[in-house]
Amino acid sequence: MDEKQRKRMIHEVVSETDSTKRDKKYNQYVEKVTPKHNPFVNITWAFVVGGAICTLGQVLMNWYQNMGASKEDAALYVTISLVFLSALTTGLNLYQKLTKYAGAGSVVPITGFANSVAASAIEYSKEGQVFGIGCKIFTIAGPVILYGIFTSWVLGFGYWILKIIGIL
């Protein structure tokens, strides 16, 4: 074995050892900083917070109906109220704190959607009205709208076919 091959071999062994040590160190770091999650606690928080949001919606529904609104109008007012409260708490940086503990429970459809739109508007507002807010406001909510519309079309088409066949 000549000197050049010996140096190359030594370099490969040292490099392999260094990368193994680096990988091991990195994995230890990741293990240390990665938060530990308890699924039971996460599910419980999601249930409690999601239930509280839905309960708030029902309380508002009853209140609006007691104020004289019809059931349809009360449902509209509840939707408007929940969207407003979600956008307000997003702007006050409270919704993100709630989401930290509630997880999926805070993504009850209307409030989670309002939060994603408001958060995008706040985040990109520094880039201006047109290129910031105008272009980026639906960055997160856009896929929800797209796949929601697409899924409703597919299900509607399937329903129509089943109705033609006579199954429904």
XYZ file of N, CA, C and O in Angstrom:
672
model
N 0.857 -1.165 0.000
C 0.000 0.000 0.000
C 0.907 1.234 0.000
O 1.783 1.379 0.826
N 0.634 2.124 -0.935
C 1.469 3.329 -0.995
C 0.961 4.385 -0.004
O -0.101 4.238 0.614
N 1.700 5.423 0.138
C 1.418 6.477 1.136
C 0.081 7.166 0.848
O -0.671 7.477 1.764
N -0.208 7.378 -0.411
C -1.447 8.063 -0.794
C -2.674 7.235 -0.390
O -3.635 7.760 0.165
N -2.637 5.936 -0.653
C -3.752 5.059 -0.288
C -3.904 4.985 1.230
O -5.001 4.962 1.749
N -2.766 4.933 1.961
C -2.810 4.867 3.409
C -3.456 6.128 3.987
O -4.311 6.060 4.865
N -3.096 7.294 3.463
C -3.678 8.549 3.932
C -5.182 8.603 3.640
O -5.965 9.052 4.459
N -5.562 8.121 2.456
C -6.973 8.095 2.090
C -7.757 7.193 3.047
O -8.851 7.541 3.489
N -7.198 6.020 3.366
C -7.844 5.094 4.301
C -7.993 5.715 5.681
O -9.042 5.630 6.308
N -6.932 6.355 6.151
C -6.972 7.007 7.466
C -8.026 8.113 7.453
O -8.815 8.248 8.381
N -8.051 8.882 6.387
C -9.035 9.955 6.275
C -10.466 9.397 6.302
O -11.342 9.956 6.956
N -10.721 8.300 5.587
C -12.044 7.693 5.566
C -12.447 7.193 6.945
O -13.586 7.379 7.379
N -11.510 6.558 7.663
C -11.804 6.056 9.012
C -12.093 7.221 9.945
O -13.060 7.197 10.713
N -11.267 8.266 9.895
C -11.466 9.441 10.755
C -12.787 10.121 10.408
O -13.564 10.481 11.285
N -13.059 10.272 9.110
C -14.308 10.907 8.683
C -15.506 10.105 9.147
O -16.500 10.657 9.609
N -15.431 8.787 9.010
C -16.519 7.925 9.433
C -16.731 8.051 10.936
O -17.853 8.172 11.407
N -15.670 8.074 11.691
C -15.761 8.215 13.139
C -16.337 9.579 13.499
O -17.209 9.676 14.353
N -15.850 10.632 12.842
C -16.349 11.973 13.105
C -17.835 12.083 12.780
O -18.602 12.652 13.549
N -18.250 11.536 11.649
C -19.665 11.630 11.279
C -20.526 10.794 12.218
O -21.640 11.194 12.558
N -20.022 9.655 12.668
C -20.768 8.837 13.619
C -20.933 9.590 14.931
O -22.027 9.612 15.504
N -19.855 10.207 15.400
C -19.933 10.988 16.637
C -20.887 12.161 16.469
O -21.688 12.461 17.349
N -20.774 12.831 15.302
C -21.646 13.974 15.032
C -23.108 13.543 15.018
O -23.966 14.178 15.615
N -23.387 12.435 14.329
C -24.757 11.929 14.268
C -25.267 11.564 15.650
O -26.413 11.860 16.000
N -24.429 10.925 16.437
C -24.821 10.525 17.788
C -25.103 11.759 18.643
O -26.106 11.814 19.355
N -24.248 12.758 18.549
C -24.421 13.998 19.303
C -25.710 14.710 18.884
O -26.468 15.204 19.719
N -25.939 14.743 17.572
C -27.143 15.395 17.050
C -28.398 14.673 17.539
O -29.360 15.307 17.966
N -28.395 13.350 17.475
C -29.550 12.578 17.938
C -29.807 12.799 19.422
O -30.960 12.867 19.855
N -28.747 12.915 20.221
C -28.918 13.199 21.646
C -29.521 14.590 21.845
O -30.396 14.777 22.690
N -29.055 15.551 21.057
C -29.596 16.908 21.143
C -31.081 16.931 20.780
O -31.895 17.538 21.471
N -31.430 16.267 19.674
C -32.832 16.216 19.241
C -33.693 15.567 20.315
O -34.781 16.049 20.634
N -33.215 14.494 20.887
C -33.948 13.800 21.947
C -34.174 14.722 23.142
O -35.233 14.709 23.762
N -33.167 15.529 23.444
C -33.237 16.423 24.600
C -34.228 17.567 24.391
O -34.989 17.912 25.291
N -34.232 18.163 23.201
C -35.070 19.340 22.970
C -36.467 19.017 22.448
O -37.329 19.890 22.466
N -36.706 17.803 21.982
C -38.022 17.437 21.483
C -38.977 17.280 22.658
O -38.704 16.523 23.578
N -40.099 18.024 22.627
C -41.032 17.912 23.746
C -41.674 16.526 23.794
O -41.951 15.920 22.765
N -41.887 16.061 24.991
C -42.543 14.763 25.188
C -44.046 15.012 25.251
O -44.512 15.914 25.952
N -44.798 14.235 24.514
C -46.243 14.405 24.462
C -46.933 13.201 25.081
O -46.555 12.059 24.833
N -47.960 13.494 25.838
C -48.788 12.453 26.412
C -50.094 12.443 25.624
O -50.883 13.391 25.717
N -50.349 11.416 24.827
C -51.559 11.407 23.987
C -52.847 11.575 24.777
O -53.760 12.260 24.337
N -52.933 10.972 25.957
C -54.160 11.084 26.754
C -54.403 12.539 27.153
O -55.525 13.040 27.053
N -53.356 13.233 27.577
C -53.488 14.642 27.958
C -53.851 15.485 26.738
O -54.719 16.365 26.815
N -53.208 15.230 25.605
C -53.511 15.984 24.379
C -54.965 15.796 23.954
O -55.641 16.764 23.587
N -55.434 14.571 23.994
C -56.824 14.288 23.610
C -57.791 14.956 24.569
O -58.808 15.528 24.164
N -57.461 14.912 25.851
C -58.327 15.526 26.857
C -58.419 17.033 26.639
O -59.519 17.605 26.649
N -57.262 17.698 26.435
C -57.267 19.136 26.196
C -58.044 19.479 24.925
O -58.795 20.454 24.884
N -57.841 18.693 23.867
C -58.564 18.950 22.608
C -60.062 18.824 22.826
O -60.841 19.659 22.346
N -60.479 17.813 23.574
C -61.897 17.607 23.844
C -62.466 18.757 24.668
O -63.545 19.287 24.361
N -61.749 19.163 25.710
C -62.239 20.220 26.599
C -62.333 21.554 25.857
O -63.360 22.244 25.916
N -61.275 21.924 25.152
C -61.279 23.224 24.466
C -62.249 23.221 23.292
O -63.013 24.171 23.107
N -62.248 22.157 22.498
C -63.206 22.073 21.391
C -64.638 22.102 21.906
O -65.507 22.777 21.343
N -64.884 21.393 22.993
C -66.215 21.402 23.610
C -66.586 22.775 24.136
O -67.738 23.210 24.024
N -65.606 23.485 24.711
C -65.872 24.832 25.230
C -66.221 25.793 24.090
O -67.137 26.620 24.232
N -65.515 25.681 22.968
C -65.823 26.538 21.819
C -67.224 26.234 21.294
O -68.008 27.147 21.006
N -67.552 24.957 21.203
C -68.894 24.577 20.736
C -69.973 25.000 21.735
O -71.063 25.421 21.340
N -69.647 24.900 23.021
C -70.596 25.338 24.054
C -70.820 26.840 23.958
O -71.960 27.314 24.074
N -69.741 27.595 23.734
C -69.874 29.038 23.535
C -70.792 29.317 22.351
O -71.663 30.200 22.418
N -70.622 28.566 21.271
C -71.489 28.729 20.104
C -72.949 28.460 20.442
O -73.838 29.200 20.016
N -73.206 27.421 21.237
C -74.588 27.102 21.614
C -75.164 28.167 22.540
O -76.330 28.547 22.416
N -74.344 28.671 23.461
C -74.796 29.746 24.360
C -75.161 30.981 23.545
O -76.211 31.604 23.771
N -74.308 31.321 22.577
C -74.608 32.463 21.710
C -75.874 32.222 20.899
O -76.698 33.134 20.728
N -76.044 31.004 20.417
C -77.246 30.657 19.634
C -78.504 30.880 20.482
O -79.463 31.518 20.028
N -78.481 30.356 21.697
C -79.643 30.519 22.584
C -79.881 31.996 22.903
O -81.024 32.465 22.930
N -78.803 32.739 23.142
C -78.934 34.151 23.485
C -79.534 34.943 22.326
O -80.435 35.753 22.522
N -79.028 34.687 21.111
C -79.562 35.393 19.946
C -81.033 35.045 19.708
O -81.834 35.911 19.359
N -81.389 33.789 19.925
C -82.793 33.400 19.750
C -83.666 34.045 20.818
O -84.789 34.459 20.531
N -83.153 34.138 22.041
C -83.913 34.802 23.111
C -84.046 36.298 22.854
O -84.976 36.927 23.356
N -83.127 36.861 22.083
C -83.200 38.284 21.735
C -84.187 38.516 20.588
O -84.403 39.651 20.185
N -84.753 37.431 20.039
C -85.780 37.570 19.016
C -85.361 37.142 17.620
O -86.161 37.246 16.685
N -84.147 36.658 17.455
C -83.699 36.236 16.126
C -84.289 34.864 15.791
O -84.492 34.028 16.683
N -84.559 34.640 14.514
C -85.015 33.318 14.083
C -83.838 32.345 14.196
O -82.694 32.753 14.378
N -84.126 31.057 14.078
C -83.057 30.059 14.202
C -81.985 30.262 13.139
O -80.784 30.166 13.427
N -82.384 30.551 11.903
C -81.426 30.759 10.812
C -80.583 32.014 11.048
O -79.375 32.007 10.849
N -81.259 33.098 11.479
C -80.520 34.338 11.756
C -79.582 34.163 12.942
O -78.447 34.655 12.926
N -80.031 33.463 13.965
C -79.186 33.231 15.137
C -77.946 32.433 14.749
O -76.841 32.725 15.215
N -78.113 31.431 13.872
C -76.971 30.639 13.423
C -75.976 31.522 12.662
O -74.759 31.382 12.827
N -76.485 32.439 11.865
C -75.628 33.377 11.147
C -74.876 34.271 12.124
O -73.668 34.485 11.987
N -75.581 34.789 13.124
C -74.940 35.657 14.123
C -73.874 34.903 14.918
O -72.838 35.475 15.269
N -74.133 33.629 15.207
C -73.143 32.816 15.928
C -71.883 32.668 15.077
O -70.759 32.823 15.579
N -72.050 32.382 13.803
C -70.902 32.244 12.907
C -70.094 33.534 12.860
O -68.868 33.514 13.004
N -70.780 34.643 12.702
C -70.104 35.942 12.662
C -69.381 36.203 13.986
O -68.234 36.660 14.005
N -70.035 35.897 15.091
C -69.443 36.130 16.414
C -68.200 35.279 16.628
O -67.177 35.769 17.129
N -68.267 33.999 16.263
C -67.117 33.119 16.454
C -65.950 33.509 15.560
O -64.788 33.451 15.980
N -66.231 33.916 14.337
C -65.168 34.376 13.442
C -64.535 35.650 14.015
O -63.304 35.786 14.054
N -65.365 36.574 14.487
C -64.843 37.804 15.080
C -63.984 37.503 16.304
O -62.874 38.027 16.439
N -64.477 36.668 17.215
C -63.720 36.338 18.428
C -62.410 35.632 18.089
O -61.376 35.886 18.715
N -62.441 34.770 17.103
C -61.223 34.071 16.698
C -60.200 35.041 16.116
O -59.014 34.992 16.460
N -60.645 35.937 15.244
C -59.731 36.923 14.658
C -59.205 37.877 15.728
O -58.013 38.222 15.727
N -60.066 38.276 16.662
C -59.643 39.165 17.741
C -58.591 38.501 18.627
O -57.549 39.094 18.916
N -58.849 37.276 19.045
C -57.881 36.586 19.904
C -56.593 36.253 19.150
O -55.527 36.204 19.752
N -56.684 36.063 17.839
C -55.467 35.874 17.039
C -54.652 37.159 17.040
O -53.433 37.131 17.231
N -55.303 38.282 16.842
C -54.624 39.567 16.843
C -54.002 39.900 18.188
O -52.961 40.559 18.257
N -54.612 39.444 19.271
C -54.079 39.679 20.613
C -53.072 38.610 21.039
O -52.631 38.596 22.176
N -52.760 37.701 20.114
C -51.811 36.594 20.348
C -52.268 35.646 21.457
O -51.464 35.044 22.154
N -53.575 35.511 21.619
C -54.123 34.583 22.613
C -54.500 33.245 21.996
O -54.413 32.213 22.644
N -54.933 33.274 20.740
C -55.377 32.040 20.089
C -54.216 31.056 19.940
O -54.386 29.858 20.111
N -53.010 31.579 19.660
C -51.850 30.711 19.515
C -51.515 30.033 20.835
O -51.113 28.870 20.862
N -51.671 30.761 21.942
C -51.422 30.171 23.263
C -52.447 29.087 23.560
O -52.119 28.046 24.120
N -53.687 29.331 23.176
C -54.736 28.331 23.360
C -54.433 27.091 22.527
O -54.544 25.960 23.007
N -54.008 27.292 21.287
C -53.698 26.185 20.388
C -52.533 25.351 20.900
O -52.490 24.140 20.683
N -51.607 25.981 21.594
C -50.455 25.262 22.140
C -50.910 24.133 23.067
O -50.350 23.044 23.063
N -51.959 24.380 23.832
C -52.462 23.368 24.764
C -53.611 22.554 24.176
O -53.753 21.380 24.468
N -54.420 23.192 23.346
C -55.626 22.535 22.861
C -55.409 21.705 21.616
O -56.178 20.791 21.344
N -54.397 22.015 20.837
C -54.148 21.265 19.617
C -55.349 21.306 18.693
O -55.880 22.367 18.372
N -55.794 20.138 18.288
C -56.899 20.027 17.334
C -58.206 20.582 17.879
O -59.080 20.961 17.109
N -58.342 20.657 19.195
C -59.576 21.180 19.780
C -59.826 22.631 19.438
O -60.963 23.084 19.379
N -58.761 23.387 19.185
C -58.930 24.798 18.839
C -59.123 24.997 17.346
O -59.330 26.115 16.897
N -59.055 23.924 16.600
C -59.220 24.021 15.159
C -60.641 23.610 14.771
O -60.876 23.092 13.706
N -61.576 23.855 15.692
C -62.985 23.658 15.365
C -63.213 24.479 14.100
O -62.776 25.629 14.035
N -63.838 23.917 13.083
C -63.767 24.478 11.741
C -63.821 25.992 11.597
O -62.912 26.575 11.043
N -64.819 26.646 12.089
C -64.947 28.073 11.790
C -63.902 28.905 12.524
O -63.346 29.839 11.966
N -63.589 28.558 13.770
C -62.604 29.348 14.513
C -61.195 29.070 14.008
O -60.380 29.991 13.918
N -60.892 27.845 13.671
C -59.576 27.515 13.135
C -59.342 28.170 11.788
O -58.248 28.655 11.489
N -60.370 28.199 10.964
C -60.266 28.830 9.651
C -60.037 30.332 9.811
O -59.162 30.910 9.166
N -60.815 30.961 10.685
C -60.658 32.396 10.917
C -59.267 32.696 11.468
O -58.635 33.683 11.080
N -58.770 31.836 12.351
C -57.433 32.011 12.903
C -56.375 31.930 11.815
O -55.450 32.750 11.778
N -56.492 30.971 10.913
C -55.475 30.822 9.868
C -55.465 32.019 8.922
O -54.397 32.471 8.507
N -56.617 32.558 8.609
C -56.682 33.723 7.727
C -56.130 34.954 8.444
O -55.320 35.701 7.891
N -56.554 35.169 9.693
C -56.095 36.341 10.448
C -54.596 36.270 10.709
O -53.889 37.282 10.611
N -54.084 35.079 11.041
C -52.651 34.932 11.315
C -51.829 35.236 10.064
O -50.786 35.892 10.156
N -52.289 34.782 8.908
C -51.580 35.079 7.657
C -51.604 36.570 7.363
O -50.597 37.145 6.947
N -52.739 37.207 7.590
C -52.843 38.653 7.347
C -51.901 39.423 8.263
O -51.215 40.354 7.828
N -51.832 39.017 9.526
C -50.946 39.695 10.479
C -49.488 39.465 10.102
O -48.676 40.390 10.100
N -49.151 38.219 9.773
C -47.762 37.878 9.465
C -47.238 38.629 8.244
O -46.106 39.096 8.235
N -48.042 38.749 7.212
C -47.576 39.345 5.964
C -47.947 40.818 5.822
O -47.675 41.415 4.787
N -48.542 41.428 6.831
C -48.947 42.832 6.730
C -47.756 43.762 6.545
O -47.879 44.817 5.932
N -46.591 43.367 7.049
C -45.398 44.220 6.916
C -44.929 44.330 5.466
O -44.163 45.227 5.132
N -45.393 43.433 4.604
C -45.009 43.473 3.192
C -45.936 44.350 2.363
O -45.771 44.451 1.155
N -46.928 44.945 3.011
C -47.833 45.850 2.317
C -49.207 45.244 2.099
O -49.440 44.055 2.306
N -50.120 46.111 1.682
C -51.510 45.699 1.487
C -51.680 44.727 0.322
O -52.378 43.737 0.445
N -51.035 45.011 -0.799
C -51.231 44.196 -1.992
C -50.346 42.957 -1.977
O -50.836 41.826 -2.041
N -49.022 43.165 -1.906
C -48.102 42.034 -2.004
C -47.975 41.269 -0.693
O -47.496 40.148 -0.668
N -48.377 41.851 0.391
C -48.336 41.158 1.675
C -49.665 40.487 1.966
O -49.850 39.292 1.749
N -50.604 41.290 2.425
C -51.905 40.748 2.833
C -52.667 40.178 1.637
O -53.160 39.051 1.688
N -52.750 40.951 0.558
C -53.531 40.520 -0.605
C -53.069 39.207 -1.212
O -53.869 38.362 -1.584
N -51.759 39.032 -1.307
C -51.219 37.827 -1.947
C -51.114 36.636 -1.006
O -51.180 35.494 -1.445
N -50.926 36.880 0.257
C -50.600 35.788 1.166
C -51.680 35.438 2.179
O -51.494 34.539 2.982
N -52.803 36.133 2.172
C -53.801 35.944 3.220
C -54.373 34.521 3.243
O -54.692 33.991 4.294
N -54.460 33.881 2.096
C -55.016 32.534 2.056
C -53.937 31.460 1.921
O -54.212 30.355 1.469
N -52.716 31.770 2.342
C -51.618 30.816 2.248
C -51.956 29.517 2.970
O -51.750 28.432 2.452
N -52.481 29.630 4.163
C -52.827 28.442 4.948
C -54.248 27.984 4.632
O -54.525 26.801 4.507
N -55.158 28.939 4.488
C -56.562 28.588 4.295
C -56.866 28.138 2.868
O -57.851 27.434 2.649
N -56.027 28.512 1.918
C -56.276 28.158 0.523
C -56.450 26.672 0.272
O -57.415 26.256 -0.377
N -55.531 25.829 0.770
C -55.715 24.388 0.568
C -57.005 23.857 1.194
O -57.634 22.949 0.652
N -57.409 24.444 2.313
C -58.660 24.019 2.948
C -59.826 24.304 2.021
O -60.705 23.458 1.811
N -59.833 25.491 1.445
C -60.904 25.860 0.513
C -60.862 24.961 -0.717
O -61.886 24.413 -1.141
N -59.670 24.791 -1.292
C -59.517 23.977 -2.491
C -60.015 22.551 -2.272
O -60.858 22.056 -3.023
N -59.499 21.881 -1.254
C -59.871 20.489 -1.037
C -61.293 20.345 -0.519
O -61.949 19.333 -0.780
N -61.793 21.352 0.174
C -63.191 21.321 0.604
C -64.129 21.361 -0.590
O -65.079 20.583 -0.686
N -63.854 22.255 -1.518
C -64.689 22.374 -2.721
C -64.547 21.122 -3.588
O -65.539 20.570 -4.076
N -63.320 20.645 -3.765
C -63.095 19.455 -4.579
C -63.806 18.238 -3.983
O -64.484 17.490 -4.691
N -63.682 18.053 -2.668
C -64.326 16.910 -2.007
C -65.842 17.007 -2.117
O -66.516 16.002 -2.378
N -66.402 18.192 -1.941
C -67.851 18.330 -2.055
C -68.311 18.040 -3.487
O -69.367 17.444 -3.697
N -67.501 18.412 -4.476
C -67.841 18.107 -5.860
C -67.830 16.598 -6.095
O -68.747 16.052 -6.705
N -66.784 15.923 -5.629
C -66.675 14.466 -5.810
C -67.833 13.760 -5.128
O -68.470 12.859 -5.704
N -68.139 14.147 -3.892
C -69.256 13.513 -3.177
C -70.591 13.804 -3.858
O -71.451 12.924 -3.938
N -70.759 15.034 -4.332
C -71.989 15.381 -5.043
C -72.135 14.580 -6.330
O -73.225 14.108 -6.667
N -71.036 14.414 -7.052
C -71.060 13.622 -8.284
C -71.393 12.160 -7.964
O -72.214 11.545 -8.642
N -70.777 11.628 -6.913
C -71.073 10.256 -6.499
C -72.527 10.092 -6.109
O -73.182 9.094 -6.455
N -73.067 11.054 -5.393
C -74.483 11.029 -4.995
C -75.376 11.048 -6.228
O -76.348 10.303 -6.318
N -75.027 11.892 -7.189
C -75.812 11.999 -8.418
C -75.806 10.672 -9.174
O -76.852 10.216 -9.651
N -74.636 10.025 -9.288
C -74.534 8.730 -9.967
C -75.374 7.678 -9.253
O -76.121 6.924 -9.889
N -75.269 7.626 -7.931
C -76.043 6.639 -7.159
C -77.551 6.899 -7.313
O -78.340 5.952 -7.309
N -77.930 8.145 -7.438
C -79.345 8.477 -7.626
C -79.834 8.038 -9.014
O -80.939 7.534 -9.168
N -78.970 8.196 -10.025
C -79.331 7.763 -11.383
C -79.466 6.250 -11.448
O -80.389 5.728 -12.066
N -78.541 5.549 -10.790
C -78.575 4.082 -10.784
C -79.791 3.573 -10.021
O -80.287 2.481 -10.302
N -80.286 4.360 -9.073
C -81.461 3.946 -8.309
C -81.119 3.393 -6.931
O -81.968 2.833 -6.274
N -79.880 3.533 -6.521
C -79.492 3.054 -5.202
C -79.988 3.989 -4.124
O -80.385 3.575 -3.043
N -80.030 5.282 -4.414
C -80.548 6.271 -3.443
C -81.850 6.846 -3.903
O -82.198 6.964 -5.000
